[in-house]
mmCIF file of C-alpha atoms and ligand atoms in Angstrom:
data_model
loop_
_atom_site.group_PDB
_atom_site.id
_atom_site.type_symbol
_atom_site.label_atom_id
_atom_site.label_comp_id
_atom_site.label_asym_id
_atom_site.label_seq_id
_atom_site.Cartn_x
_atom_site.Cartn_y
_atom_site.Cartn_z
ATOM 1 C CA UNK A 7 94.276 70.150 108.917
ATOM 2 C CA UNK A 8 92.642 73.249 107.600
ATOM 3 C CA UNK A 9 93.662 74.829 104.326
ATOM 4 C CA UNK A 10 94.926 78.386 104.194
ATOM 5 C CA UNK A 11 91.844 79.320 102.250
ATOM 6 C CA UNK A 12 89.536 78.003 104.966
ATOM 7 C CA UNK A 13 91.517 79.728 107.657
ATOM 8 C CA UNK A 14 91.395 83.023 105.792
ATOM 9 C CA UNK A 15 87.631 82.698 105.364
ATOM 10 C CA UNK A 16 87.269 82.125 109.102
ATOM 11 C CA UNK A 17 89.427 85.099 109.963
ATOM 12 C CA UNK A 18 87.422 87.239 107.574
ATOM 13 C CA UNK A 19 84.112 86.131 109.079
ATOM 14 C CA UNK A 20 85.430 86.937 112.544
ATOM 15 C CA UNK A 21 86.564 90.366 111.435
ATOM 16 C CA UNK A 22 83.207 91.163 109.867
ATOM 17 C CA UNK A 23 81.440 90.031 113.016
ATOM 18 C CA UNK A 24 83.760 92.088 115.192
ATOM 19 C CA UNK A 25 83.103 95.171 113.095
ATOM 20 C CA UNK A 26 79.349 94.693 113.120
ATOM 21 C CA UNK A 27 79.365 94.548 116.918
ATOM 22 C CA UNK A 28 81.233 97.778 117.252
ATOM 23 C CA UNK A 29 80.156 101.352 117.492
ATOM 24 C CA UNK A 30 80.662 102.377 113.896
ATOM 25 C CA UNK A 31 79.810 106.008 114.460
ATOM 26 C CA UNK A 32 83.314 106.519 115.840
ATOM 27 C CA UNK A 33 85.025 109.505 114.264
ATOM 28 C CA UNK A 34 88.739 108.800 113.698
ATOM 29 C CA UNK A 35 89.409 112.526 113.767
ATOM 30 C CA UNK A 36 88.007 112.988 117.259
ATOM 31 C CA UNK A 37 88.906 111.663 120.660
ATOM 32 C CA UNK A 38 88.178 109.520 122.590
ATOM 33 C CA UNK A 39 89.857 106.639 120.803
ATOM 34 C CA UNK A 40 88.096 103.277 121.240
ATOM 35 C CA UNK A 41 90.323 100.563 122.745
ATOM 36 C CA UNK A 42 90.152 98.457 119.550
ATOM 37 C CA UNK A 43 91.517 101.259 117.368
ATOM 38 C CA UNK A 44 95.206 101.780 116.575
ATOM 39 C CA UNK A 45 96.772 105.209 117.104
ATOM 40 C CA UNK A 46 98.242 107.020 114.110
ATOM 41 C CA UNK A 47 101.880 108.027 114.232
ATOM 42 C CA UNK A 48 101.644 111.364 112.436
ATOM 43 C CA UNK A 49 105.404 111.601 111.903
ATOM 44 C CA UNK A 50 105.366 108.450 109.799
ATOM 45 C CA UNK A 51 102.353 109.215 107.635
ATOM 46 C CA UNK A 52 103.164 110.351 104.133
ATOM 47 C CA UNK A 53 101.056 113.439 103.709
ATOM 48 C CA UNK A 54 101.345 115.952 100.926
ATOM 49 C CA UNK A 55 97.796 116.970 100.176
ATOM 50 C CA UNK A 56 96.245 119.895 101.998
ATOM 51 C CA UNK A 57 92.811 118.379 101.426
ATOM 52 C CA UNK A 58 93.355 115.412 103.670
ATOM 53 C CA UNK A 59 93.561 115.659 107.423
ATOM 54 C CA UNK A 60 95.517 113.009 109.270
ATOM 55 C CA UNK A 61 93.212 110.957 111.484
ATOM 56 C CA UNK A 62 94.048 110.352 115.147
ATOM 57 C CA UNK A 63 93.621 106.610 114.914
ATOM 58 C CA UNK A 64 92.873 103.772 112.492
ATOM 59 C CA UNK A 65 89.626 101.829 112.578
ATOM 60 C CA UNK A 66 88.884 98.606 110.676
ATOM 61 C CA UNK A 67 87.060 99.438 107.473
ATOM 62 C CA UNK A 68 84.654 97.452 105.377
ATOM 63 C CA UNK A 69 84.853 97.858 101.631
ATOM 64 C CA UNK A 70 83.639 96.179 98.455
ATOM 65 C CA UNK A 71 86.289 94.643 96.234
ATOM 66 C CA UNK A 72 86.505 96.566 92.977
ATOM 67 C CA UNK A 73 86.938 93.375 90.948
ATOM 68 C CA UNK A 74 84.705 90.706 92.474
ATOM 69 C CA UNK A 75 82.403 92.781 94.689
ATOM 70 C CA UNK A 76 82.854 90.771 97.896
ATOM 71 C CA UNK A 77 82.880 92.527 101.241
ATOM 72 C CA UNK A 78 86.385 92.786 102.626
ATOM 73 C CA UNK A 79 87.863 94.209 105.789
ATOM 74 C CA UNK A 80 90.813 96.552 105.734
ATOM 75 C CA UNK A 81 92.049 96.242 109.278
ATOM 76 C CA UNK A 82 93.471 99.082 111.347
ATOM 77 C CA UNK A 83 96.734 97.140 111.498
ATOM 78 C CA UNK A 84 96.917 96.859 107.698
ATOM 79 C CA UNK A 85 96.178 100.573 107.377
ATOM 80 C CA UNK A 86 98.954 101.455 109.772
ATOM 81 C CA UNK A 87 101.344 99.332 107.709
ATOM 82 C CA UNK A 88 100.172 100.883 104.446
ATOM 83 C CA UNK A 89 100.375 104.514 105.547
ATOM 84 C CA UNK A 90 103.362 104.400 107.905
ATOM 85 C CA UNK A 91 105.639 101.618 106.637
ATOM 86 C CA UNK A 92 104.780 101.410 102.921
ATOM 87 C CA UNK A 93 104.246 105.197 102.882
ATOM 88 C CA UNK A 94 101.013 104.989 100.943
ATOM 89 C CA UNK A 95 99.326 108.303 100.269
ATOM 90 C CA UNK A 96 96.515 109.277 102.607
ATOM 91 C CA UNK A 97 94.324 109.593 99.521
ATOM 92 C CA UNK A 98 94.711 105.885 98.788
ATOM 93 C CA UNK A 99 92.680 103.106 100.374
ATOM 94 C CA UNK A 100 92.278 99.374 99.797
ATOM 95 C CA UNK A 101 90.152 98.571 96.754
ATOM 96 C CA UNK A 102 90.713 94.859 96.137
ATOM 97 C CA UNK A 103 90.238 91.733 98.237
ATOM 98 C CA UNK A 104 93.035 89.334 99.092
ATOM 99 C CA UNK A 105 92.138 86.885 96.280
ATOM 100 C CA UNK A 106 91.974 89.539 93.564
ATOM 101 C CA UNK A 107 95.235 91.117 94.726
ATOM 102 C CA UNK A 108 96.912 87.701 94.499
ATOM 103 C CA UNK A 109 95.487 87.202 91.014
ATOM 104 C CA UNK A 110 96.990 90.477 89.820
ATOM 105 C CA UNK A 111 100.292 89.657 91.461
ATOM 106 C CA UNK A 112 100.377 86.269 89.711
ATOM 107 C CA UNK A 113 99.576 87.865 86.352
ATOM 108 C CA UNK A 114 102.375 90.373 86.789
ATOM 109 C CA UNK A 115 104.847 87.642 87.722
ATOM 110 C CA UNK A 116 103.825 85.587 84.692
ATOM 111 C CA UNK A 117 104.256 88.590 82.449
ATOM 112 C CA UNK A 118 107.697 89.343 83.834
ATOM 113 C CA UNK A 119 108.691 85.731 83.274
ATOM 114 C CA UNK A 120 107.420 85.915 79.712
ATOM 115 C CA UNK A 121 109.455 89.056 79.047
ATOM 116 C CA UNK A 122 112.567 87.403 80.464
ATOM 117 C CA UNK A 123 112.051 84.390 78.215
ATOM 118 C CA UNK A 124 111.587 86.575 75.146
ATOM 119 C CA UNK A 125 114.809 88.400 75.991
ATOM 120 C CA UNK A 126 116.682 85.110 76.296
ATOM 121 C CA UNK A 127 115.462 83.832 72.926
ATOM 122 C CA UNK A 128 117.951 83.618 70.111
ATOM 123 C CA UNK A 129 118.001 86.754 68.054
ATOM 124 C CA UNK A 130 116.797 86.688 64.479
ATOM 125 C CA UNK A 131 119.654 86.007 61.969
ATOM 126 C CA UNK A 132 118.980 89.373 60.323
ATOM 127 C CA UNK A 133 119.613 91.153 63.627
ATOM 128 C CA UNK A 134 123.333 90.900 62.977
ATOM 129 C CA UNK A 135 122.882 93.236 60.062
ATOM 130 C CA UNK A 136 121.663 96.030 62.319
ATOM 131 C CA UNK A 137 124.209 95.620 65.057
ATOM 132 C CA UNK A 138 127.364 97.597 65.298
ATOM 133 C CA UNK A 139 130.307 95.313 65.823
HETATM 134 ZN ZN1 ZN B 5 87.986 90.540 94.910
#
């Protein structure tokens, strides 16, 4: 059986290959739309800046992770989710790879847990002095 990590690496390699074989001069603001692109639903896109035009369709994008510098793919499908379901601003794009995002998520969870534990701790005996009864 393959581990999730291996599988993810394979999927990533496939995506990168797929992108490299494509016509990357495609302009998402101009028709025609390539068959591998995903159309944008303008009504669902959260758009409040006059400086950003809404594209006609999403195309898979390559980017470098801000934290570890590896090449990642932000797929058209993920973009559609981000802009239309999660209502991410058009100005925002993916900046971190899967692994680095998970790392941050884990750190945040650990911190939350720590805060909860601190809150549960017995209060200092002197605290009673400051409390209104
Ligand atoms: Zn990374």
